[in-house]
Short mmCIF file of C-alpha atoms and ligand atoms in Angstrom, two decimals:
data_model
loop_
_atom_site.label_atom_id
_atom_site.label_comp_id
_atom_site.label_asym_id
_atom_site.label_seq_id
_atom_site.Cartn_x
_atom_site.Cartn_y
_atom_site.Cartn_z
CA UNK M 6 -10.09 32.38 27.00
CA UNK M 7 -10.23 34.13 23.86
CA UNK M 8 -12.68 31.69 21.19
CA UNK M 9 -10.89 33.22 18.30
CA UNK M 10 -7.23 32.32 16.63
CA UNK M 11 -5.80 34.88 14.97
CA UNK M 12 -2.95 35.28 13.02
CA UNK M 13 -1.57 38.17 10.31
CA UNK M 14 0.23 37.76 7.44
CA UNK M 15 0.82 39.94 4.62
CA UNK M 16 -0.39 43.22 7.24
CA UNK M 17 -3.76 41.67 6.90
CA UNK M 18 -5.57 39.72 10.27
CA UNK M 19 -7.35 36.19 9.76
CA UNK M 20 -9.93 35.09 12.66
CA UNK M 21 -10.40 31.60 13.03
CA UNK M 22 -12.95 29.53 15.14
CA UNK M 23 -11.74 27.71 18.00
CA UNK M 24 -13.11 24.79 19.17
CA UNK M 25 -13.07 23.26 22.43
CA UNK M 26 -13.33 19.48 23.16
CA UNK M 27 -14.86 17.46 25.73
CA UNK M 28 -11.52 17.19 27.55
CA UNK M 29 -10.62 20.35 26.87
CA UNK M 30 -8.59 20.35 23.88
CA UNK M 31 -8.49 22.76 21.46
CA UNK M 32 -8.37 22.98 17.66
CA UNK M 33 -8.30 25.93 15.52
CA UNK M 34 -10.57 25.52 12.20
CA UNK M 35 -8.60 26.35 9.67
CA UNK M 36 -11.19 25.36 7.31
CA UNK M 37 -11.39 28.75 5.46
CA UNK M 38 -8.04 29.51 5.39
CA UNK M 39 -7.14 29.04 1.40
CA UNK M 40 -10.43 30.78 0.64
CA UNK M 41 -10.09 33.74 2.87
CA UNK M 42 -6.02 33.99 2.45
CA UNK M 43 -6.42 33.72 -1.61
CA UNK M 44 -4.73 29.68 -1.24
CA UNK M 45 -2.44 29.58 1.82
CA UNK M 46 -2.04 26.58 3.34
CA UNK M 47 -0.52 24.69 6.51
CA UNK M 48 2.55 22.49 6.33
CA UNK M 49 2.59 19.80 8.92
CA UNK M 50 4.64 16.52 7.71
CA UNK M 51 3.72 13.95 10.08
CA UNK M 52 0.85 15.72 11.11
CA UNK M 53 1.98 16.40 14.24
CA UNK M 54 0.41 19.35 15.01
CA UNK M 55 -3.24 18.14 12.58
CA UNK M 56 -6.50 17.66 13.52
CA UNK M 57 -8.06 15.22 10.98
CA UNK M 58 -11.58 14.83 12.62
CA UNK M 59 -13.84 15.03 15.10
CA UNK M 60 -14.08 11.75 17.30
CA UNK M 61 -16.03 10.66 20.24
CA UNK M 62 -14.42 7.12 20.45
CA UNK M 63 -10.96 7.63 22.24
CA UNK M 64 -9.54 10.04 24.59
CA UNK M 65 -5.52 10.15 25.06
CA UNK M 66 -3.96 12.24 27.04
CA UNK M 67 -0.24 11.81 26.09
CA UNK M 68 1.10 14.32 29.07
CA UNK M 69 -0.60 12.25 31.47
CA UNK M 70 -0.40 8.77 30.33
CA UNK M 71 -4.73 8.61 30.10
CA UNK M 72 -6.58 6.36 27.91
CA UNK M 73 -10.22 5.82 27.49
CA UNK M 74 -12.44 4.64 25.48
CA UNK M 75 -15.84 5.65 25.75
CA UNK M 76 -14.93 7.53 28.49
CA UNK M 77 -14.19 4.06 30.61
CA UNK M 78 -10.40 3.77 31.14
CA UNK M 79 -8.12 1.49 29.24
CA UNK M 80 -7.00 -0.24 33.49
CA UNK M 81 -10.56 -0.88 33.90
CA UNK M 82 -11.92 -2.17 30.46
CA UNK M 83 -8.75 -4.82 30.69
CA UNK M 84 -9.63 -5.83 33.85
CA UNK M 85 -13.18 -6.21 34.00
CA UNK M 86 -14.69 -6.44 30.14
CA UNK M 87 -14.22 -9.27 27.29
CA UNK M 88 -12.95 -8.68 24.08
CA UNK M 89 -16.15 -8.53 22.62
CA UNK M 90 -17.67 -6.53 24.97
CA UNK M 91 -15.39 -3.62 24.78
CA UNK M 92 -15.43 -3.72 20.77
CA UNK M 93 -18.70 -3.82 20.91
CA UNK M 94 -18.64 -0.42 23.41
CA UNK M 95 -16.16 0.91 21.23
CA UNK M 96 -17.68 0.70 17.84
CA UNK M 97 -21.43 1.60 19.04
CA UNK M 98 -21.12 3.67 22.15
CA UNK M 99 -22.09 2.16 24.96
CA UNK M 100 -21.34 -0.99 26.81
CA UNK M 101 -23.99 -3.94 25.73
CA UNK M 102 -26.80 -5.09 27.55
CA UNK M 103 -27.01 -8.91 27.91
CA UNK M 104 -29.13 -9.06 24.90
CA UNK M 105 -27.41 -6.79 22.62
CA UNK M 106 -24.27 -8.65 23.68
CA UNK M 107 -26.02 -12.39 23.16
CA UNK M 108 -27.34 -10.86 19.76
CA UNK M 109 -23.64 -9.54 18.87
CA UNK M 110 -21.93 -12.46 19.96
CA UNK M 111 -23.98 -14.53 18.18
CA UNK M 112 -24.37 -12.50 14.73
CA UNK M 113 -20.41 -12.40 14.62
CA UNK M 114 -20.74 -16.84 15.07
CA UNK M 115 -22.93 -16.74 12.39
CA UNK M 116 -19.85 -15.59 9.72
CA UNK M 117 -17.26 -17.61 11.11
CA UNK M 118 -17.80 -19.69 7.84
CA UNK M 119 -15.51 -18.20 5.18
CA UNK M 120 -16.22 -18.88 1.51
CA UNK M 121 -13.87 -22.10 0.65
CA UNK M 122 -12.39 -20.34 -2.52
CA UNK M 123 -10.64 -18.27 -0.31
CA UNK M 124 -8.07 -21.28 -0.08
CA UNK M 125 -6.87 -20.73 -3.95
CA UNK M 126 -6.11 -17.42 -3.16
CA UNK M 127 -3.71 -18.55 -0.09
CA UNK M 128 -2.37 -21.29 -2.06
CA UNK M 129 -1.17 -18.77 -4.46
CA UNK M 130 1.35 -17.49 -1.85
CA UNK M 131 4.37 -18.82 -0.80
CA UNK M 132 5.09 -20.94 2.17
CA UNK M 133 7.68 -17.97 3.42
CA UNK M 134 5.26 -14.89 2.57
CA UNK M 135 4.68 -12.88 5.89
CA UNK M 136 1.73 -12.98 7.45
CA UNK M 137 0.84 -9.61 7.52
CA UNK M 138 1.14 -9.24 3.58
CA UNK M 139 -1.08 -12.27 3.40
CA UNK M 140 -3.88 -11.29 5.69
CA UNK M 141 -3.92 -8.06 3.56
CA UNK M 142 -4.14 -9.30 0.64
CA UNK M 143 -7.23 -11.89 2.08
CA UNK M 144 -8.95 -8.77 3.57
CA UNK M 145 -8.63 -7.28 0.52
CA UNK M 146 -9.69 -10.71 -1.30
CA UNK M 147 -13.36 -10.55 0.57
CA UNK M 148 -14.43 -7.56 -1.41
CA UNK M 149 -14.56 -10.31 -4.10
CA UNK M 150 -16.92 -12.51 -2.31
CA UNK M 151 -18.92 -9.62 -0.66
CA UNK M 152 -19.65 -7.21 -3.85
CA UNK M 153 -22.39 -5.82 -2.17
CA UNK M 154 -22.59 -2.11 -1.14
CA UNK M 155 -23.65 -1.30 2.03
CA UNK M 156 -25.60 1.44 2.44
CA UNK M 157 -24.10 3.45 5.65
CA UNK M 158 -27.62 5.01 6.02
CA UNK M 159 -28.67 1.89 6.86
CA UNK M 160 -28.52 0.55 10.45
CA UNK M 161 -28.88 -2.80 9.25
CA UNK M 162 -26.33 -3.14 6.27
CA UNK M 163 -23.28 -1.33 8.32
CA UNK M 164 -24.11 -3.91 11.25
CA UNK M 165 -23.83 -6.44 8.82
CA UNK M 166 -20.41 -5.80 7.57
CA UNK M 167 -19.33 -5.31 11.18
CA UNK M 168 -20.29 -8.69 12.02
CA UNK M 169 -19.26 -9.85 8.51
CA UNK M 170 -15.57 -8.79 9.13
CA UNK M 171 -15.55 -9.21 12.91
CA UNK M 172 -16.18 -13.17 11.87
CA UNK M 173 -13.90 -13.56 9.01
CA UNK M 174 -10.94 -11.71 10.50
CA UNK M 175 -9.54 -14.38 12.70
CA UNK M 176 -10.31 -16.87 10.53
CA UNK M 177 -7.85 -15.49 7.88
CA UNK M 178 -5.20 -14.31 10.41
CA UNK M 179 -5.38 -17.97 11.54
CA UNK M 180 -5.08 -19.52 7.92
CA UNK M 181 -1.99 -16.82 7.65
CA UNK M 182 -0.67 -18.65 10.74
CA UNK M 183 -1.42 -22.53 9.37
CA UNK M 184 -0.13 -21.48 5.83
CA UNK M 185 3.27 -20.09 7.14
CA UNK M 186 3.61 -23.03 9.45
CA UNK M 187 2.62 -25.92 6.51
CA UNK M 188 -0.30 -27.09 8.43
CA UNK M 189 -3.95 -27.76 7.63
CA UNK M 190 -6.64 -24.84 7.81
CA UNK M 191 -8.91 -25.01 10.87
CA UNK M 192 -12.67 -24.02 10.78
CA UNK M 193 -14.05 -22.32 13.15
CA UNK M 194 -15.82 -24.24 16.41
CA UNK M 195 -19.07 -21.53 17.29
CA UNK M 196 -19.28 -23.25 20.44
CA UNK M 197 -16.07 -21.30 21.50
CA UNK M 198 -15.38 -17.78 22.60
CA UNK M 199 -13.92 -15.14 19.98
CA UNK M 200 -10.22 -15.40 21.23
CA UNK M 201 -10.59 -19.16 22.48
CA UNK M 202 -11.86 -19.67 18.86
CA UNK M 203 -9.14 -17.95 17.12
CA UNK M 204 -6.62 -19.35 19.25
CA UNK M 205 -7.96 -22.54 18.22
CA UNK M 206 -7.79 -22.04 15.00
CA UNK M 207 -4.14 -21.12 15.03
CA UNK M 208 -3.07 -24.16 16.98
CA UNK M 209 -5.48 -27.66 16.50
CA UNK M 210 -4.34 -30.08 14.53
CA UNK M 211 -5.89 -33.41 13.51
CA UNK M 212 -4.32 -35.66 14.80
CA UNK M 213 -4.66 -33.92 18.58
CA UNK M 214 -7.28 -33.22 20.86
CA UNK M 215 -7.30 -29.26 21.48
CA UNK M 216 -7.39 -28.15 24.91
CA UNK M 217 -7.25 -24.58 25.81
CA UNK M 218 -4.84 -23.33 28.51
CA UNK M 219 -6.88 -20.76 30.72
CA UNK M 220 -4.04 -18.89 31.04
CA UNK M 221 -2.77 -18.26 27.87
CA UNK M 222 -6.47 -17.72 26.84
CA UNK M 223 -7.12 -14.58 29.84
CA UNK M 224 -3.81 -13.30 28.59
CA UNK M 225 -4.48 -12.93 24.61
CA UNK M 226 -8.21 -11.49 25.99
CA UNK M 227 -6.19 -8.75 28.18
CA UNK M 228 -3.70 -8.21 25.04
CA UNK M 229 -6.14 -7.69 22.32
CA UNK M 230 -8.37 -5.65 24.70
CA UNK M 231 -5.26 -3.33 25.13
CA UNK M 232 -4.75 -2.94 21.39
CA UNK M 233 -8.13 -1.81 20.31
CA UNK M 234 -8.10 1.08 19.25
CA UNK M 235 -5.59 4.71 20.03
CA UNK M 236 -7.57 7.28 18.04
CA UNK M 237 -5.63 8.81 14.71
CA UNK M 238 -2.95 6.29 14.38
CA UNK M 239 -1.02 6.02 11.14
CA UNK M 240 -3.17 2.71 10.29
CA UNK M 241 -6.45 4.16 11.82
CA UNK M 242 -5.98 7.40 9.28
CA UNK M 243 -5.67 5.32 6.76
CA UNK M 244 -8.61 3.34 7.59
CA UNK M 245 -10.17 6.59 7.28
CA UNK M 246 -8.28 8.26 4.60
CA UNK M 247 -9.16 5.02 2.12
CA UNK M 248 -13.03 4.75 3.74
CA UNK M 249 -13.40 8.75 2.60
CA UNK M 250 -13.46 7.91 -0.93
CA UNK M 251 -16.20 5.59 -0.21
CA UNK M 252 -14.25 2.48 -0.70
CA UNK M 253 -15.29 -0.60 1.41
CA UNK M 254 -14.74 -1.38 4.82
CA UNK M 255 -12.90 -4.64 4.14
CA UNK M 256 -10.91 -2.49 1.46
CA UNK M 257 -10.19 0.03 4.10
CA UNK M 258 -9.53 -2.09 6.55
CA UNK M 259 -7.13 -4.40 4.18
CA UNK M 260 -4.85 -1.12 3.58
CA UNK M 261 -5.15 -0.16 7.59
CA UNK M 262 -3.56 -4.16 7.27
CA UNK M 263 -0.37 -3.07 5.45
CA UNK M 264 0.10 0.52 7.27
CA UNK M 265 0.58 -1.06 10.75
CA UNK M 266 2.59 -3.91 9.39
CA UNK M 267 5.73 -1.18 9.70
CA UNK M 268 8.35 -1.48 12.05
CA UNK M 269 7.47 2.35 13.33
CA UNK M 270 3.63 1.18 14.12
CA UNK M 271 2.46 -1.98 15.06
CA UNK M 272 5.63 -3.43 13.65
CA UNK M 273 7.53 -2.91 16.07
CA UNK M 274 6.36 -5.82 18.53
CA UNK M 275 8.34 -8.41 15.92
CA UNK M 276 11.18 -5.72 16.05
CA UNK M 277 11.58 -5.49 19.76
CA UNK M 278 12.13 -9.21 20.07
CA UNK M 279 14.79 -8.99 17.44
CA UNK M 280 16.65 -6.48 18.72
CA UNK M 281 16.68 -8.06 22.42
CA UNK M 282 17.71 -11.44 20.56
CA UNK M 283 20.52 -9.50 18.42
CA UNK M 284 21.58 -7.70 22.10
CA UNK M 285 21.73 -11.51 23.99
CA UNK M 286 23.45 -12.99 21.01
CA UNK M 287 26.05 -9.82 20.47
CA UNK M 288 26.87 -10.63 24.33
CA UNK M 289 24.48 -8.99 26.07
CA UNK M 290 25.73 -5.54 26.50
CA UNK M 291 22.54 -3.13 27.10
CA UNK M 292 24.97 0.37 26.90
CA UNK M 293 26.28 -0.49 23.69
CA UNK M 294 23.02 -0.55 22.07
CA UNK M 295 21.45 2.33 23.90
CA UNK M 296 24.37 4.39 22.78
CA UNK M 297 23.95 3.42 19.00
CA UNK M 298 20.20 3.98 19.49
CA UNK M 299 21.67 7.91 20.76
CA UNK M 300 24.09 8.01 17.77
CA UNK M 301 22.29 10.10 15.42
CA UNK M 302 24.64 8.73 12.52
CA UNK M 303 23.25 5.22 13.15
CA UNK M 304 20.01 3.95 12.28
CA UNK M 305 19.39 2.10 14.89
CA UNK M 306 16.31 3.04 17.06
CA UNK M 307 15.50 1.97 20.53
CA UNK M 308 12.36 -0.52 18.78
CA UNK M 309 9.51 -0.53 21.71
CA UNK M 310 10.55 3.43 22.98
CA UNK M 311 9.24 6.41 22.17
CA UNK M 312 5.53 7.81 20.99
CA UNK M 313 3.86 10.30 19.01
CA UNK M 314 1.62 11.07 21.17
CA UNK M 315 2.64 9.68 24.68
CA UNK M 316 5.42 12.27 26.71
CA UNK M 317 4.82 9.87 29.95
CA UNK M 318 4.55 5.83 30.52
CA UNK M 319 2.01 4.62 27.92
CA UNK M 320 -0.35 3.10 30.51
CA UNK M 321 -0.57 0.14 28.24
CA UNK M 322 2.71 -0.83 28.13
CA UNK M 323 2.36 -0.31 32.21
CA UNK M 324 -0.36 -3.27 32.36
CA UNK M 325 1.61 -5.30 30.36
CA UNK M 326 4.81 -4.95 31.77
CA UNK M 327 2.41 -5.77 35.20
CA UNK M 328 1.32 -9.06 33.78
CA UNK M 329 4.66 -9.75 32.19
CA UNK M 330 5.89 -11.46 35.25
CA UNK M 331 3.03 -13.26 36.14
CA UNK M 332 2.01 -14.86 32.86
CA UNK M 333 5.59 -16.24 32.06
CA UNK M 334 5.56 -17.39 35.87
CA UNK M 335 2.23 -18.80 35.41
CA UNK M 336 3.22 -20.98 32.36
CA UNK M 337 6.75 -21.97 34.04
CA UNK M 338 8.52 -20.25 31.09
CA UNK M 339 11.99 -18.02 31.56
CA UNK M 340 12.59 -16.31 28.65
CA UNK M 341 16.08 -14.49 28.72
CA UNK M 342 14.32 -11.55 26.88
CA UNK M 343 13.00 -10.45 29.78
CA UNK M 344 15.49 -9.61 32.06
CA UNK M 345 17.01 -7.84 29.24
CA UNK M 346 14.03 -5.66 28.59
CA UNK M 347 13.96 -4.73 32.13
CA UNK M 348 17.64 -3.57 32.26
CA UNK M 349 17.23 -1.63 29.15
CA UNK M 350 14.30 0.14 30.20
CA UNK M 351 16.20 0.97 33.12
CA UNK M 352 19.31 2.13 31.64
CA UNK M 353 17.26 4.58 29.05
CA UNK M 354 15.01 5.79 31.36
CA UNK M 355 17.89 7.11 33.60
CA UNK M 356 19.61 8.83 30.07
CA UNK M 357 19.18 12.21 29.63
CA UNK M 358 18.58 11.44 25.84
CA UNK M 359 15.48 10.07 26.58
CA UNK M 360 14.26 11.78 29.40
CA UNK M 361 15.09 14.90 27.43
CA UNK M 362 12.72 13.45 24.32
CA UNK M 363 10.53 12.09 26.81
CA UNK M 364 10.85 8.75 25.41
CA UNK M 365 9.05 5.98 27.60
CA UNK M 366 8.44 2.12 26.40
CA UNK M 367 5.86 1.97 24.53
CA UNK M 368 2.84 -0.76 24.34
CA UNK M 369 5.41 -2.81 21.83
CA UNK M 370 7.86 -3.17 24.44
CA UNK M 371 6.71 -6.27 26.49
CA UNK M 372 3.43 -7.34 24.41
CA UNK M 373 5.84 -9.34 22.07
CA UNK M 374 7.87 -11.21 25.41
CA UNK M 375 3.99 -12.12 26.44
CA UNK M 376 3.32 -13.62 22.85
CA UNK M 377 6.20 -15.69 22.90
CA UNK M 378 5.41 -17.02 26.46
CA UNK M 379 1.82 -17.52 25.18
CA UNK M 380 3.55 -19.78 22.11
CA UNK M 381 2.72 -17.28 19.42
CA UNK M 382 5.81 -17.58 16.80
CA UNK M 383 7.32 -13.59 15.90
CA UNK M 384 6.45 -13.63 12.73
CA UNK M 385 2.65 -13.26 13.97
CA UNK M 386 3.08 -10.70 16.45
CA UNK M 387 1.97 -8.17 14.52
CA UNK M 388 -1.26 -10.14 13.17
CA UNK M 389 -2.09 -10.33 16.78
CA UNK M 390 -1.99 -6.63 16.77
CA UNK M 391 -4.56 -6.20 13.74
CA UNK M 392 -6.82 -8.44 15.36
CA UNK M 393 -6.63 -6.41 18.53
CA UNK M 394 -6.83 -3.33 16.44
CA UNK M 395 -9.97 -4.42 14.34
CA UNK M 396 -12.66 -3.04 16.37
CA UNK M 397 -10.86 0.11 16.18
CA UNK M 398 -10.48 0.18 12.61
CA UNK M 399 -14.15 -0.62 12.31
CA UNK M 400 -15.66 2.17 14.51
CA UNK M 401 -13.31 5.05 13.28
CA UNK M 402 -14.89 3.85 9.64
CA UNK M 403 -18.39 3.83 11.05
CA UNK M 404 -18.02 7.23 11.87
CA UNK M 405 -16.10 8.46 9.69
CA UNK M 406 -19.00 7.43 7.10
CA UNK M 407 -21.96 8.66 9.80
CA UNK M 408 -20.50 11.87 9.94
CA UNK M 409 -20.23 12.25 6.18
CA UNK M 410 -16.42 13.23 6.42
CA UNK M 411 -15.03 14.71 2.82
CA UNK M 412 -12.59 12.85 1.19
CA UNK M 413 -9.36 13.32 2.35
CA UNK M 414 -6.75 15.01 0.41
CA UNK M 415 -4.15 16.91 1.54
CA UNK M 416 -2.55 19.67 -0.03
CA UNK M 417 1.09 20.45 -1.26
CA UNK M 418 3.87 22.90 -1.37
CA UNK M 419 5.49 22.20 -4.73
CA UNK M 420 9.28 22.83 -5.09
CA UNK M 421 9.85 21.21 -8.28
CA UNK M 422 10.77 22.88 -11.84
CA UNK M 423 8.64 25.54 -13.03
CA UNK M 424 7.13 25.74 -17.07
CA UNK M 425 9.81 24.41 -19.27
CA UNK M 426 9.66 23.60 -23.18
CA UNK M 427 9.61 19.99 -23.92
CA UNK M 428 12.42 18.90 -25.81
CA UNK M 429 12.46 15.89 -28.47
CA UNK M 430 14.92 13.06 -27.62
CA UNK M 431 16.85 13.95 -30.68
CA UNK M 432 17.83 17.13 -28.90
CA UNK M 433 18.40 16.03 -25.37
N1 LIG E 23 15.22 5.50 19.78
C1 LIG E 23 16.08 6.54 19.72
N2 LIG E 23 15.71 7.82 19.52
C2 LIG E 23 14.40 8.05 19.34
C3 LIG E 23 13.45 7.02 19.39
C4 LIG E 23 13.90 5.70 19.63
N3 LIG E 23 13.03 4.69 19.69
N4 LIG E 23 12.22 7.54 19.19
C5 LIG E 23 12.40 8.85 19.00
N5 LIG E 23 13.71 9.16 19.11
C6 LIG E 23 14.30 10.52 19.04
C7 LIG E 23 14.38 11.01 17.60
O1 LIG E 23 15.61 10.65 17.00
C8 LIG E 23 14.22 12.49 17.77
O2 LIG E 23 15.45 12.99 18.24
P1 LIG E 23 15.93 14.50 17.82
O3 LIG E 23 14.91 15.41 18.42
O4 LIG E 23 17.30 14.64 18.41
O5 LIG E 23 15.93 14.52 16.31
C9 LIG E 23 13.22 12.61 18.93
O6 LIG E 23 13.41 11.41 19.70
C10 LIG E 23 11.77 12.73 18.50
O7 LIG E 23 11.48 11.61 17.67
P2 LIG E 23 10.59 11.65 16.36
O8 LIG E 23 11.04 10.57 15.45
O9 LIG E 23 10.54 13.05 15.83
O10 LIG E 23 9.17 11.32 16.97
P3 LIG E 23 7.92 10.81 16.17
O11 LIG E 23 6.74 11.23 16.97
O12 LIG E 23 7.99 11.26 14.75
O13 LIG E 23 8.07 9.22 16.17
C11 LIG E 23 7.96 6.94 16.83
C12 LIG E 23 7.42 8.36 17.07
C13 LIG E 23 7.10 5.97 17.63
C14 LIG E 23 7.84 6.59 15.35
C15 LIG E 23 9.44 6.87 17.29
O14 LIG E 23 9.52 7.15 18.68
C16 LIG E 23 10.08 5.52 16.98
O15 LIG E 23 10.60 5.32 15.88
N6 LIG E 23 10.06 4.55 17.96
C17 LIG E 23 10.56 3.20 17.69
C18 LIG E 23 9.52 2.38 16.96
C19 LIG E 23 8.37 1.97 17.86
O16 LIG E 23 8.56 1.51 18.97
N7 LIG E 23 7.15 2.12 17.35
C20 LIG E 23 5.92 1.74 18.06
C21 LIG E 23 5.10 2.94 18.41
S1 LIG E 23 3.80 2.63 19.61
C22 LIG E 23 2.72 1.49 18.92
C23 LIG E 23 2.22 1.77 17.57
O17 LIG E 23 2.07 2.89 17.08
O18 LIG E 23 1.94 0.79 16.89
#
């Protein structure tokens, strides 16, 4: 294979590195291409066709339906790691030894406490405010009460704002959760585990003794294991995009917050129950919606179908469809959503208009019918989701940061008015 990419343009030829990964992908470096052309540039809205960095954290094959982290796949890591264990692999490398894991573990405990002025700032929102746009804002609110800049040369201060924001994380999701529902704030019990702790947190109240149901608890583990991380996501770029200009990490990971709150990223677990609710309640008829979802003069999107990157079964949404069944069953809950789901996956994946656009369900489809089995009220779906995604968000930053990445800043093709005089308002 030629290592060269070539192209002409103007009857002149430009060579251009190529690059091969790991897995074999390849990139063309276009990095001297403005210099050497005399300032053309590429135009790729969406950045479909981009190659923002250089990553050794996740591998996704969207042909295929392969993810790994690390190199260990996504089937595995559910089945066999804790939460912890895989963030921990994911944002340093390598999967922990019992010490480094007792040391993580416990370093993370250790900032469970979050300062108490944090409170004004959540009483300053209303009752109805989403969650999401809350636990932004609080992410965003820590910068405040931890001015102090770490120094990514040093081992020691980037470990400590991992742990910092690995601890303080849940704590806010869970105040977003208590706020929205009018009940007291929990503190956090160190005696628990990460996602028996947050779940905790979400739930006690004080006038009941909290007990934690094993299954719910191996569920939520398996769920937020799925969800963390899926390389350059729209709220992973921007984790990445914000961290270039050397802002934070809780800055970057406050705006990383707000990008996957949309209904076309991480969004789109609320939006899937919605639209299976609006199917049962309009009568249940699965054709009629898969045919407005077709209608390209309707808005309306299949919510839960469809990827960026994925032109097979995202192997997520395959484990989680797997343990879709058995949770509910587990808890004794039948949740009409379900069977619904099923059909409609069913119908589209037999419809040329998706097989044509290779559109499979993707890991939004049944993670939001597992929440609501496991109690957790739509409105937080998505928060669930940034918790999951938060060791994600923290090792793209990491090395983003280690590799001394540029700042990011795209370019533009500008189409509006050339040079005109300015004219006074007396003559317009
Ligand atoms: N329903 C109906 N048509 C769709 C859908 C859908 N869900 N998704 C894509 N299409 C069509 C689209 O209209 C286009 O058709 P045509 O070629 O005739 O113009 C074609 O498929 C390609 O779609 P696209 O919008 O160009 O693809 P994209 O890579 O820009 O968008 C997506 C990917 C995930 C935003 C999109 O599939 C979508 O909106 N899905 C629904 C929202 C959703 O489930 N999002 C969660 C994504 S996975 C988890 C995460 O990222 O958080």
């Amino acid at each position: 294979m030629s290592e060269i990419g070539a192209f002409e343009f103007q009857g002149k030829r430009y060579e251009f590195p190529v690059e091969i990964g790991t897995e074999n992908e390849i990139s063309i470096d276009i990095k001297k291409l403005r210099g050497t052309t005399g300032g053309v540039i590429t135009m790729d809205p969406g950045f479909k066709n981009t190659g923002s960095c250089k990553s050794e954290i996740t591998f996704l094959d969207g042909e295929k339906g392969i993810l790994r982290h690390r190199g260990y796949a996504i089937e595995d890591l559910t089945k066999k790691a804790s939460f912890l264990e895989v963030a921990y692999l994911i944002i340093f490398g390598e999967l922990p030894t019992k010490e480094q894991f007792a040391k993580f573990e416990a370093d993370i405990k250790k900032n469970t406490l979050v300062n108490e002025e944090m409170k004004n700032i959540l009483d300053g929102f209303p009752r109805s405010a989403h969650p999401m746009g809350v636990l932004s804002s609080l992410t965003s609110a820590l910068t405040a009460f931890h001015p102090e800049y770490t120094d990514v040369q040093s081992e020691e201060d980037m470990y400590n704002a991992i742990t910092k924001i690995l601890g303080e994380f849940p704590v806010l999701a869970a105040w977003a959760h208590s706020k929205n529902d009018g009940k007291p704030m929990n503190y956090a019990d160190n005696s628990l585990g990460y996602i028996e702790n947050m779940l905790m947190m979400m739930y006690k109240v004080p006038t009941e003794k909290y007990k934690t149901n094993p299954v719910v608890l191996k569920a939520m583990e398996e769920l937020l294991i799925l969800h963390q991380d899926h390389e350059q996501n729209c709220s992973t770029s921007t984790v990445r995009l914000v961290g270039s200009s050397h802002a934070s990490l809780f800055a970057s990971i406050s705006a990383g917050v707000s990008a996957l709150w949309g209904p076309l990223h991480g969004g789109a677990n609320q939006a899937v129950i919605e639209m299976l609710e609006e199917i049962i309640a309009d009568g249940g008829d699965v054709d009629k919606f898969i045919n407005k979802a077709k209608d390209k003069n309707d808005p309306f999107r299949l919510m839960g179908f469809g990827h960026r990157v994925y032109k097979n079964f995202d192997p997520r949404a395959l484990i989680i469809k797997g343990s879709a069944d058995a949770v509910l069953s587990n808890l004794g809950v039948t949740d009409p959503t379900l069977k619904v789901a099923k059909h409609l996956e069913e119908v589209a994946l037999s419809d040329p208009y998706f097989a044509e656009r290779k559109l499979f369900p993707n890991v939004d489809f049944y993670s939001g019918i597992i929440y609501r089995a496991l109690g957790i009220p739509v409105e937080m779906f998505t928060v669930m989701f940034a918790i999951g995604r938060l060791p994600g968000w923290i090792a793209q930053w990491k090395e983003m940061r280690m590799n001394n990445e540029p700042i990011g800043r795209p370019r533009q093709l500008y189409m509006g008015e050339i040079k005109r005089d300015f004219k006074n308002v007396s003559e317009r």
